[in-house]
Amino acid sequence: MKNIAHNLNIIHSRISQACKKANRSSEDIRLLLATKTVGSDKINFALQQGESLIGENKVQELKQKCTAIKELNPEVHFIGHLQSNKVKEVIKWATCIESIDRISIADKLHQRLIFEKKEIDVYIQVNTSFEDSKFGVLPEKAIELVKSVSKYKNIHIKGLMTIGLLSSESTEIRKCFQLLKRLQQDIIELQIPNVEMNELSMGMSGDLEIAIEEGATIVRVGTAIFGERIYPDSYYWNETESLNK
Ligand SMILES: *Cc1c(COP(=O)(O)O)cnc(C)c1O
């Protein structure tokens, strides 16, 4: 637990350093705790340190943990690949889904929202690295998807999300984030009704500085706070990957 407090301090100073360099205010950046595989005791501890935003990738984990951490009442985002049979459950717990990447899932989501007389915020997830292993709409299809999703009146688009290229080449990672920023600008110019574009969720443990320099408003950090996970990220990022291979 001490480690978590220490790591949080480090992350916050990385964020403020990056903000200084980019001439931005650190108040404009929110830290989202990426809590996949992390137990609720550790999440509760991080929340007690003053954190207020978490993101889960799997609906099963979302449900279990939200029940265990509800006293601290964090804002909860869903950041994983959403399957249509999980829509009903996800809207019980999350107030924002950052990973809308296809019209079929938005349609399912909307049907359920209407049924329950609920509304939800979403970000459109864009595959800016063009890797097959990543979910997300392709950049050239993103505007079309935003327009289509905007027609669902109980779904409110608030921004875009991406996972940068996993690479040691910072220029290649930066291109992903620049692409997301450019898409944001293009969408703003279109002035689509029911679409707000204030949020850019990008940057993780290894690349949050680059993301902040390129305009991130939310950075999603797991490993650098909670330590290495035992499951490979492909388990969370690729539906076809199984743990028992
Ligand atoms: C796991 C995950 C993160 C955090 O990644 P780290 O490298 O552990 O900081 C961010 N975003 C998504 C969508 C994730 O699945």
Short mmCIF file of C-alpha atoms and ligand atoms in Angstrom, two decimals:
data_model
loop_
_atom_site.label_atom_id
_atom_site.label_comp_id
_atom_site.label_asym_id
_atom_site.label_seq_id
_atom_site.Cartn_x
_atom_site.Cartn_y
_atom_site.Cartn_z
CA MET A 1 0.00 0.00 0.00
CA LYS A 2 2.90 2.31 0.75
CA ASN A 3 4.07 1.66 -2.77
CA ILE A 4 0.77 2.78 -4.16
CA ALA A 5 0.94 6.09 -2.29
CA HIS A 6 4.51 6.56 -3.46
CA ASN A 7 3.66 5.67 -7.04
CA LEU A 8 0.72 8.07 -7.05
CA ASN A 9 3.06 10.85 -5.98
CA ILE A 10 5.40 10.00 -8.81
CA ILE A 11 2.57 9.96 -11.36
CA HIS A 12 1.25 13.31 -10.18
CA SER A 13 4.69 14.84 -10.46
CA ARG A 14 5.14 13.33 -13.93
CA ILE A 15 1.82 14.90 -14.90
CA SER A 16 2.77 18.30 -13.55
CA GLN A 17 6.22 18.19 -15.19
CA ALA A 18 4.65 17.32 -18.52
CA CYS A 19 2.12 20.12 -18.08
CA LYS A 20 4.89 22.61 -17.37
CA LYS A 21 6.72 21.56 -20.49
CA ALA A 22 3.55 21.79 -22.56
CA ASN A 23 2.48 25.06 -20.98
CA ARG A 24 -0.73 23.57 -19.68
CA SER A 25 -2.35 23.61 -16.26
CA SER A 26 -2.28 20.29 -14.41
CA GLU A 27 -5.88 20.99 -13.43
CA ASP A 28 -6.81 20.28 -17.03
CA ILE A 29 -5.62 16.69 -16.79
CA ARG A 30 -7.49 13.98 -14.92
CA LEU A 31 -5.83 10.81 -13.75
CA LEU A 32 -7.88 7.70 -14.38
CA LEU A 33 -6.77 4.66 -12.41
CA ALA A 34 -6.76 1.69 -14.79
CA THR A 35 -7.71 -0.94 -12.25
CA LYS A 36 -8.00 -4.17 -14.24
CA THR A 37 -6.81 -7.14 -12.12
CA VAL A 38 -6.34 -4.82 -9.12
CA GLY A 39 -8.21 -5.85 -5.96
CA SER A 40 -10.74 -3.58 -4.32
CA ASP A 41 -8.59 -3.09 -1.20
CA LYS A 42 -5.89 -1.46 -3.31
CA ILE A 43 -8.41 0.58 -5.25
CA ASN A 44 -9.97 1.78 -2.01
CA PHE A 45 -6.56 2.78 -0.75
CA ALA A 46 -5.85 4.81 -3.89
CA LEU A 47 -9.24 6.49 -3.58
CA GLN A 48 -8.45 7.39 0.02
CA GLN A 49 -5.34 9.15 -1.26
CA GLY A 50 -7.65 11.52 -3.08
CA GLU A 51 -8.14 9.83 -6.45
CA SER A 52 -11.66 9.93 -7.84
CA LEU A 53 -11.75 8.29 -11.27
CA ILE A 54 -11.31 4.63 -12.14
CA GLY A 55 -11.59 2.60 -15.34
CA GLU A 56 -12.32 -1.11 -15.75
CA ASN A 57 -11.97 -3.32 -18.81
CA LYS A 58 -14.15 -6.30 -18.01
CA VAL A 59 -17.77 -6.14 -16.96
CA GLN A 60 -17.36 -8.94 -14.44
CA GLU A 61 -14.57 -7.09 -12.63
CA LEU A 62 -16.50 -3.85 -12.89
CA LYS A 63 -19.46 -5.34 -11.08
CA GLN A 64 -17.47 -7.05 -8.34
CA LYS A 65 -15.34 -4.05 -7.54
CA CYS A 66 -17.99 -1.38 -7.78
CA THR A 67 -19.89 -3.21 -5.09
CA ALA A 68 -16.79 -3.25 -2.89
CA ILE A 69 -15.72 0.36 -3.40
CA LYS A 70 -19.02 2.15 -3.50
CA GLU A 71 -18.50 4.00 -0.22
CA LEU A 72 -15.80 6.17 -1.75
CA ASN A 73 -18.07 6.82 -4.69
CA PRO A 74 -15.55 7.24 -7.50
CA GLU A 75 -16.48 8.17 -11.02
CA VAL A 76 -16.35 4.92 -12.99
CA HIS A 77 -15.55 4.62 -16.69
CA PHE A 78 -15.61 1.50 -18.80
CA ILE A 79 -12.46 1.34 -20.94
CA GLY A 80 -12.52 -2.22 -22.29
CA HIS A 81 -13.97 -3.90 -25.31
CA LEU A 82 -17.73 -3.96 -24.83
CA GLN A 83 -19.71 -6.99 -25.95
CA SER A 84 -23.37 -6.57 -26.70
CA ASN A 85 -24.50 -9.11 -24.10
CA LYS A 86 -22.80 -7.00 -21.39
CA VAL A 87 -24.51 -3.71 -22.13
CA LYS A 88 -27.21 -4.18 -19.54
CA GLU A 89 -24.66 -4.75 -16.78
CA VAL A 90 -22.21 -2.03 -17.77
CA ILE A 91 -24.75 0.77 -17.51
CA LYS A 92 -25.53 -0.22 -13.95
CA TRP A 93 -22.02 0.71 -12.89
CA ALA A 94 -20.30 3.04 -15.33
CA THR A 95 -21.25 6.64 -16.07
CA CYS A 96 -19.04 6.79 -19.15
CA ILE A 97 -18.03 4.23 -21.76
CA GLU A 98 -14.75 5.26 -23.36
CA SER A 99 -14.64 2.43 -25.85
CA ILE A 100 -17.49 2.85 -28.31
CA ASP A 101 -16.00 1.73 -31.61
CA ARG A 102 -18.85 0.46 -33.77
CA ILE A 103 -22.43 1.35 -34.54
CA SER A 104 -23.82 -2.06 -33.57
CA ILE A 105 -22.74 -1.63 -29.95
CA ALA A 106 -24.06 1.94 -29.81
CA ASP A 107 -27.37 0.67 -31.11
CA LYS A 108 -27.61 -2.05 -28.45
CA LEU A 109 -26.61 0.43 -25.80
CA HIS A 110 -29.23 2.91 -26.90
CA GLN A 111 -32.01 0.33 -26.90
CA ARG A 112 -31.16 -0.54 -23.33
CA LEU A 113 -30.87 3.10 -22.25
CA ILE A 114 -34.31 3.86 -23.67
CA PHE A 115 -35.73 0.83 -21.91
CA GLU A 116 -34.29 1.95 -18.59
CA LYS A 117 -34.90 5.66 -19.18
CA LYS A 118 -31.21 6.37 -18.66
CA GLU A 119 -28.54 8.41 -20.42
CA ILE A 120 -24.81 7.88 -20.68
CA ASP A 121 -21.61 9.64 -21.75
CA VAL A 122 -19.32 7.97 -24.24
CA TYR A 123 -16.03 8.53 -26.01
CA ILE A 124 -15.33 7.10 -29.41
CA GLN A 125 -12.31 4.76 -29.35
CA VAL A 126 -10.06 5.24 -32.37
CA ASN A 127 -7.39 2.80 -33.49
CA THR A 128 -4.68 5.37 -34.14
CA SER A 129 -1.86 2.82 -34.26
CA PHE A 130 -3.48 0.75 -37.03
CA GLU A 131 -2.51 -2.42 -35.16
CA ASP A 132 -4.83 -5.39 -35.73
CA SER A 133 -4.55 -6.25 -32.06
CA LYS A 134 -6.25 -3.04 -31.00
CA PHE A 135 -9.91 -2.27 -30.91
CA GLY A 136 -11.18 1.07 -32.07
CA VAL A 137 -12.67 2.50 -35.22
CA LEU A 138 -10.16 3.30 -37.95
CA PRO A 139 -9.36 7.01 -38.11
CA GLU A 140 -10.86 7.42 -41.58
CA LYS A 141 -14.14 5.94 -40.34
CA ALA A 142 -14.27 7.87 -37.07
CA ILE A 143 -16.21 10.92 -38.23
CA GLU A 144 -18.87 8.77 -39.84
CA LEU A 145 -19.23 6.83 -36.59
CA VAL A 146 -19.49 10.02 -34.53
CA LYS A 147 -22.26 11.26 -36.80
CA SER A 148 -24.17 8.00 -36.54
CA VAL A 149 -23.83 7.70 -32.76
CA SER A 150 -24.84 11.35 -32.30
CA LYS A 151 -28.34 10.45 -33.49
CA TYR A 152 -28.97 8.33 -30.41
CA LYS A 153 -30.43 10.89 -28.09
CA ASN A 154 -29.65 9.11 -24.81
CA ILE A 155 -25.97 8.73 -25.71
CA HIS A 156 -23.79 11.80 -25.32
CA ILE A 157 -20.43 11.87 -27.06
CA LYS A 158 -17.92 13.77 -24.97
CA GLY A 159 -14.64 13.02 -26.69
CA LEU A 160 -12.24 10.47 -28.10
CA MET A 161 -10.07 7.72 -26.66
CA THR A 162 -7.06 5.88 -28.00
CA ILE A 163 -4.31 3.48 -26.99
CA GLY A 164 -0.99 4.65 -28.42
CA LEU A 165 1.37 2.39 -30.30
CA LEU A 166 3.31 0.11 -27.97
CA SER A 167 6.76 1.13 -29.07
CA SER A 168 10.00 2.56 -27.82
CA GLU A 169 9.91 5.06 -30.66
CA SER A 170 8.42 8.17 -29.13
CA THR A 171 7.90 9.81 -32.52
CA GLU A 172 5.71 6.88 -33.58
CA ILE A 173 3.68 7.06 -30.36
CA ARG A 174 3.34 10.81 -30.74
CA LYS A 175 1.84 10.37 -34.22
CA CYS A 176 -1.03 8.38 -32.69
CA PHE A 177 -1.85 11.13 -30.25
CA GLN A 178 -1.51 13.83 -32.89
CA LEU A 179 -3.91 11.92 -35.07
CA LEU A 180 -6.49 11.79 -32.27
CA LYS A 181 -6.06 15.52 -31.63
CA ARG A 182 -6.53 16.30 -35.32
CA LEU A 183 -9.69 14.20 -35.43
CA GLN A 184 -10.99 16.09 -32.42
CA GLN A 185 -10.43 19.40 -34.23
CA ASP A 186 -12.08 18.14 -37.40
CA ILE A 187 -15.12 16.95 -35.46
CA ILE A 188 -15.42 20.23 -33.55
CA GLU A 189 -15.49 22.11 -36.83
CA LEU A 190 -18.42 20.02 -38.03
CA GLN A 191 -20.55 21.23 -35.09
CA ILE A 192 -22.56 18.04 -34.91
CA PRO A 193 -25.62 18.28 -32.63
CA ASN A 194 -25.36 16.16 -29.44
CA VAL A 195 -21.56 15.94 -29.81
CA GLU A 196 -19.10 17.54 -27.41
CA MET A 197 -15.41 17.05 -28.03
CA ASN A 198 -13.77 18.32 -24.85
CA GLU A 199 -12.17 15.07 -23.76
CA LEU A 200 -9.14 13.28 -25.16
CA SER A 201 -8.41 10.13 -23.19
CA MET A 202 -4.89 9.10 -24.15
CA GLY A 203 -1.59 8.24 -22.48
CA MET A 204 -0.76 5.37 -20.13
CA SER A 205 2.10 4.45 -17.77
CA GLY A 206 4.75 4.60 -20.45
CA ASP A 207 3.65 7.47 -22.62
CA LEU A 208 1.58 9.90 -20.57
CA GLU A 209 4.05 12.75 -21.05
CA ILE A 210 3.75 12.57 -24.82
CA ALA A 211 -0.04 12.39 -24.56
CA ILE A 212 -0.17 15.46 -22.34
CA GLU A 213 2.05 17.37 -24.74
CA GLU A 214 -0.36 16.44 -27.52
CA GLY A 215 -3.51 17.48 -25.69
CA ALA A 216 -4.73 14.65 -23.42
CA THR A 217 -7.36 15.59 -20.85
CA ILE A 218 -7.44 12.14 -19.24
CA VAL A 219 -4.46 9.83 -18.78
CA ARG A 220 -5.20 6.20 -17.90
CA VAL A 221 -2.55 4.68 -15.65
CA GLY A 222 -2.36 1.17 -14.24
CA THR A 223 1.08 -0.45 -14.07
CA ALA A 224 2.95 2.61 -12.83
CA ILE A 225 0.60 2.79 -9.83
CA PHE A 226 -0.36 -0.79 -9.03
CA GLY A 227 2.57 -2.72 -10.46
CA GLU A 228 2.87 -5.27 -13.25
CA ARG A 229 -0.17 -7.38 -14.08
CA ILE A 230 0.02 -11.14 -14.47
CA TYR A 231 -2.23 -11.24 -17.52
CA PRO A 232 -0.93 -9.98 -20.84
CA ASP A 233 -2.75 -6.91 -22.13
CA SER A 234 -3.83 -8.94 -25.14
CA TYR A 235 -6.25 -10.69 -22.79
CA TYR A 236 -7.99 -7.35 -22.35
CA TRP A 237 -7.41 -5.89 -25.75
CA ASN A 238 -8.13 -8.78 -28.04
CA GLU A 239 -11.25 -10.87 -27.84
CA THR A 240 -9.73 -13.88 -29.56
CA GLU A 241 -6.95 -14.20 -27.00
CA SER A 242 -7.61 -16.72 -24.26
CA LEU A 243 -5.85 -17.16 -20.95
CA ASN A 244 -5.56 -20.92 -21.29
CA LYS A 245 -3.58 -20.99 -24.48
C1 LIG B 1 -4.57 -1.36 -19.01
C2 LIG B 1 -5.02 -0.17 -19.70
C3 LIG B 1 -4.45 1.09 -19.44
C4 LIG B 1 -3.30 1.30 -18.49
O1 LIG B 1 -2.12 0.73 -18.98
P1 LIG B 1 -0.77 0.76 -18.13
O2 LIG B 1 0.27 0.57 -19.15
O3 LIG B 1 -0.86 -0.35 -17.15
O4 LIG B 1 -0.70 2.09 -17.47
C5 LIG B 1 -4.95 2.18 -20.13
N1 LIG B 1 -5.96 2.05 -21.01
C6 LIG B 1 -6.53 0.87 -21.28
C7 LIG B 1 -7.65 0.81 -22.26
C8 LIG B 1 -6.08 -0.26 -20.64
O5 LIG B 1 -6.65 -1.44 -20.93
#
